[in-house]
PDB file of C-alpha atoms in Angstrom:
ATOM      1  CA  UNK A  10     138.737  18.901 145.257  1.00 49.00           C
ATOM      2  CA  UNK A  11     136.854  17.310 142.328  1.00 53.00           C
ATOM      3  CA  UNK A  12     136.870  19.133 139.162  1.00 59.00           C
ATOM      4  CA  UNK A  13     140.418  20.231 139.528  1.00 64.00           C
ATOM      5  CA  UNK A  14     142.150  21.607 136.752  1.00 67.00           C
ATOM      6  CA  UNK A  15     145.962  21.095 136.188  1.00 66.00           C
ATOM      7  CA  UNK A  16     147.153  24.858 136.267  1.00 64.00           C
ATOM      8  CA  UNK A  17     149.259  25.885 133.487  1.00 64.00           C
ATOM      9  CA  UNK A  18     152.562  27.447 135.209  1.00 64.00           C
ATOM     10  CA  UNK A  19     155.575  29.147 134.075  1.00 71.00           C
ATOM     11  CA  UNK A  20     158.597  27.041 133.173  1.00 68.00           C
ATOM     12  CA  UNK A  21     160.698  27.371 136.279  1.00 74.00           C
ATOM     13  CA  UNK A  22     157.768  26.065 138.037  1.00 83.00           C
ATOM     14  CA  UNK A  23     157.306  22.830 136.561  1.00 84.00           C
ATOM     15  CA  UNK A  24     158.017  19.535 137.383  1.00 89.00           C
ATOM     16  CA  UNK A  25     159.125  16.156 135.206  1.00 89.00           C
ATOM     17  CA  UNK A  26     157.270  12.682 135.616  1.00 89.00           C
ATOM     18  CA  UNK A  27     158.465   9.780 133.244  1.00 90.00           C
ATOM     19  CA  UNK A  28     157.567   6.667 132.994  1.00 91.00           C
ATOM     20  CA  UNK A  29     158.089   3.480 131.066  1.00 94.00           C
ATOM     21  CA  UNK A  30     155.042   1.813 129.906  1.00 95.00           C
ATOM     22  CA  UNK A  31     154.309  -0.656 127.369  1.00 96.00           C
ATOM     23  CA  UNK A  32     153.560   0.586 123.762  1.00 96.00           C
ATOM     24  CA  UNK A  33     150.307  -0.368 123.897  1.00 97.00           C
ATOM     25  CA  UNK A  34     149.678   1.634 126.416  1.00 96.00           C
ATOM     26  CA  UNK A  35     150.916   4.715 124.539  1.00 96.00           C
ATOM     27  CA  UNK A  36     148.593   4.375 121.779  1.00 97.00           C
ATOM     28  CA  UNK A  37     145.421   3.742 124.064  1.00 97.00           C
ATOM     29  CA  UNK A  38     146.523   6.895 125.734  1.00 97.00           C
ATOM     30  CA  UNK A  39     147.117   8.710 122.724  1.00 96.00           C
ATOM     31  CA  UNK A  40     144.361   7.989 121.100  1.00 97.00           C
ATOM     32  CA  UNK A  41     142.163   8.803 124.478  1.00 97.00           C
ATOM     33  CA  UNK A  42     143.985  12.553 124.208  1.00 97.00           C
ATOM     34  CA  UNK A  43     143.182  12.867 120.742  1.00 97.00           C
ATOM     35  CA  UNK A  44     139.591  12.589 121.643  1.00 97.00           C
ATOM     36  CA  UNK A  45     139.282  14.879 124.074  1.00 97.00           C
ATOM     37  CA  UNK A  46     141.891  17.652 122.198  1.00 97.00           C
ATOM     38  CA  UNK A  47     144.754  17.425 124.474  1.00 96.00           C
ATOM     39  CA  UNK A  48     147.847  16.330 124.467  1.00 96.00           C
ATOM     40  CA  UNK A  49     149.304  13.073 125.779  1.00 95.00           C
ATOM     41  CA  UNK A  50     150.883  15.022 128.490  1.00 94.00           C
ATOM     42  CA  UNK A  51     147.833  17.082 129.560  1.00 95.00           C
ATOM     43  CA  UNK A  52     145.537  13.966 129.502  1.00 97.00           C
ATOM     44  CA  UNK A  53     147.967  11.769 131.714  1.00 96.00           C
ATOM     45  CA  UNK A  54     148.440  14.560 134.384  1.00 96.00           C
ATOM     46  CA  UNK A  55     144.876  15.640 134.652  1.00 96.00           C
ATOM     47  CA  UNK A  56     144.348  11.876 134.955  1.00 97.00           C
ATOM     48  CA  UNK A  57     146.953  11.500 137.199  1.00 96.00           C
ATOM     49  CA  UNK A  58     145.287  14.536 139.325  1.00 97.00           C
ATOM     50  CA  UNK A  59     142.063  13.402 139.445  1.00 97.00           C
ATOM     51  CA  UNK A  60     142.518   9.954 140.934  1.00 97.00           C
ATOM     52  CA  UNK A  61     145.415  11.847 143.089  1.00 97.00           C
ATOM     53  CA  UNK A  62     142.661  14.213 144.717  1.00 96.00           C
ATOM     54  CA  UNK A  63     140.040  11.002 145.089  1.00 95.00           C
ATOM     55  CA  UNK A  64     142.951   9.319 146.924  1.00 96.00           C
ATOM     56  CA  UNK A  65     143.742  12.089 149.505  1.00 96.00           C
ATOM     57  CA  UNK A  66     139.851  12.838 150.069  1.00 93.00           C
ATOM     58  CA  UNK A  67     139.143   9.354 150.711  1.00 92.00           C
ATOM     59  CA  UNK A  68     142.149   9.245 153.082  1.00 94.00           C
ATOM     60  CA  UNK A  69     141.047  12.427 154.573  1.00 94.00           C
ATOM     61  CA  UNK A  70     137.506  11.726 155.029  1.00 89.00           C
ATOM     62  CA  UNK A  71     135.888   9.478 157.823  1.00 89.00           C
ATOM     63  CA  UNK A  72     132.432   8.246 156.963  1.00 89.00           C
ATOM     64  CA  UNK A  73     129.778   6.371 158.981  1.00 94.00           C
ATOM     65  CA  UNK A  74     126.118   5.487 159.364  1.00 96.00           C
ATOM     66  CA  UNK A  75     124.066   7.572 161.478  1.00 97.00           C
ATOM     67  CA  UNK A  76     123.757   5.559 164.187  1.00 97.00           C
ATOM     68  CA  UNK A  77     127.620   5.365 164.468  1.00 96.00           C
ATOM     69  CA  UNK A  78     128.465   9.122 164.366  1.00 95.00           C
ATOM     70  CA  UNK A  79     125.893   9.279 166.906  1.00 96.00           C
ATOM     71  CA  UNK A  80     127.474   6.510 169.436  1.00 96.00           C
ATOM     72  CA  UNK A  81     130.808   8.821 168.777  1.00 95.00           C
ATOM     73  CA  UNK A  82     129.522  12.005 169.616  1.00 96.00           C
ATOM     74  CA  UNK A  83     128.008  10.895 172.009  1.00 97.00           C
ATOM     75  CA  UNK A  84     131.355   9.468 173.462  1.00 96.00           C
ATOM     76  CA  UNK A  85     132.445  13.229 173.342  1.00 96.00           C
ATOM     77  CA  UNK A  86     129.907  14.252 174.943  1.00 97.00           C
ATOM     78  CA  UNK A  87     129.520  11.592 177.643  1.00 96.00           C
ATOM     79  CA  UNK A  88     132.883  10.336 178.202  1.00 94.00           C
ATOM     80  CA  UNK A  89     132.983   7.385 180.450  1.00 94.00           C
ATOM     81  CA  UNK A  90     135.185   7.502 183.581  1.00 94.00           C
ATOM     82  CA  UNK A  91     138.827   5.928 183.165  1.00 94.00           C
ATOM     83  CA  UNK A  92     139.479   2.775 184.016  1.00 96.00           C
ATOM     84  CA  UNK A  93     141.692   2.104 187.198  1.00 96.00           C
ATOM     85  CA  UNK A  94     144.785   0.955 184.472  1.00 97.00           C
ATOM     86  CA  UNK A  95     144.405   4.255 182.275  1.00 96.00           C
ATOM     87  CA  UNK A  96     144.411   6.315 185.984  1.00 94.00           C
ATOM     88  CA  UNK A  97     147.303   4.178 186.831  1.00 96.00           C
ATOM     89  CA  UNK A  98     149.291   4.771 183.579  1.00 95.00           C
ATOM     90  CA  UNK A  99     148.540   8.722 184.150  1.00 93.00           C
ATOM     91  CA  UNK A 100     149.620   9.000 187.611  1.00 93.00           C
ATOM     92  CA  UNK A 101     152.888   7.217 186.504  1.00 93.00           C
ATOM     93  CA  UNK A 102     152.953   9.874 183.484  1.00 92.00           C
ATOM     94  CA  UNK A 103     152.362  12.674 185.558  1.00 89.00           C
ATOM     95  CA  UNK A 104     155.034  11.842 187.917  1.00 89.00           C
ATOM     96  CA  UNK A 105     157.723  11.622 185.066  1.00 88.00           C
ATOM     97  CA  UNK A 106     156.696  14.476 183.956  1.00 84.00           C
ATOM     98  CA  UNK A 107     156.916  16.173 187.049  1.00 81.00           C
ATOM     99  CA  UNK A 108     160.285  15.338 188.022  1.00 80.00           C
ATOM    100  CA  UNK A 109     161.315  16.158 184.170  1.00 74.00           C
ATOM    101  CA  UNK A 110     163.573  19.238 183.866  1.00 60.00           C
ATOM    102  CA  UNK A 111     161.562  22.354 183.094  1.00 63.00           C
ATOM    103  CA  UNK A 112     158.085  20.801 182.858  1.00 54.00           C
ATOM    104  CA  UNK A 113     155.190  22.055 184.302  1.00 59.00           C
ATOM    105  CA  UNK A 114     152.206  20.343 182.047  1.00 60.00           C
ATOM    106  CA  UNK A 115     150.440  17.335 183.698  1.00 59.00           C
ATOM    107  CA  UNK A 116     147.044  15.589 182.638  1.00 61.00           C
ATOM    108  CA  UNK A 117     144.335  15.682 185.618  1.00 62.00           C
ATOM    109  CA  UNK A 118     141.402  13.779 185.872  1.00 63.00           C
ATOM    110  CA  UNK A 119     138.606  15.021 187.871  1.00 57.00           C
ATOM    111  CA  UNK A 120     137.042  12.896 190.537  1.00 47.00           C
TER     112      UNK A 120
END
């Protein structure tokens, strides 16, 4: 996602943000457009985009050390058996579930 650009669209495919602010802020933002050749409105959106996009991919994105990803895989890949109160809790499941109208899925666990 980094490195977005904002996409220039056609008019009926635009959108309006405003927002108050202090003066001060205007002019620091001003002046940081002028620098870079854009306008205020360009500069505050592609701002606005970029921390947007580092927001949703760190939301998004699950990170751990090695030896963590390896414990959790290996989880998947080793699952330990359920406990007698998780069996419990699916046999009462099941049994709803069963004498629910129209149903026919139930979970199963192998012996």
């Amino acid at each position: 996602m980094a490195n977005t650009k904002v996409r220039e669209t056609s008019p009926e495919n635009r959108g309006r943000i405003t927002a108050r602010v202090p003066q001060s802020l205007v002019e620091t933002l001003d002046l940081a457009a002028s620098m870079v050749g854009s306008t205020v409105s360009q500069f505050v959106a592609q701002a606005a985009l970029e921390k947007a996009e580092r927001i949703i991919e760190n939301e998004r994105v699950i990170r751990m050390s090695a030896q963590s990803a390896a414990w959790f895989f290996d989880l998947i890949d080793n699952p330990p058996p359920p406990t007698p109160t998780l069996a419990n809790a699916m046999k009462r499941y099941n049994a709803r579930k069963a004498s629910s109208e129209g149903s026919n899925s139930t979970f199963e666990f192998g012996a």
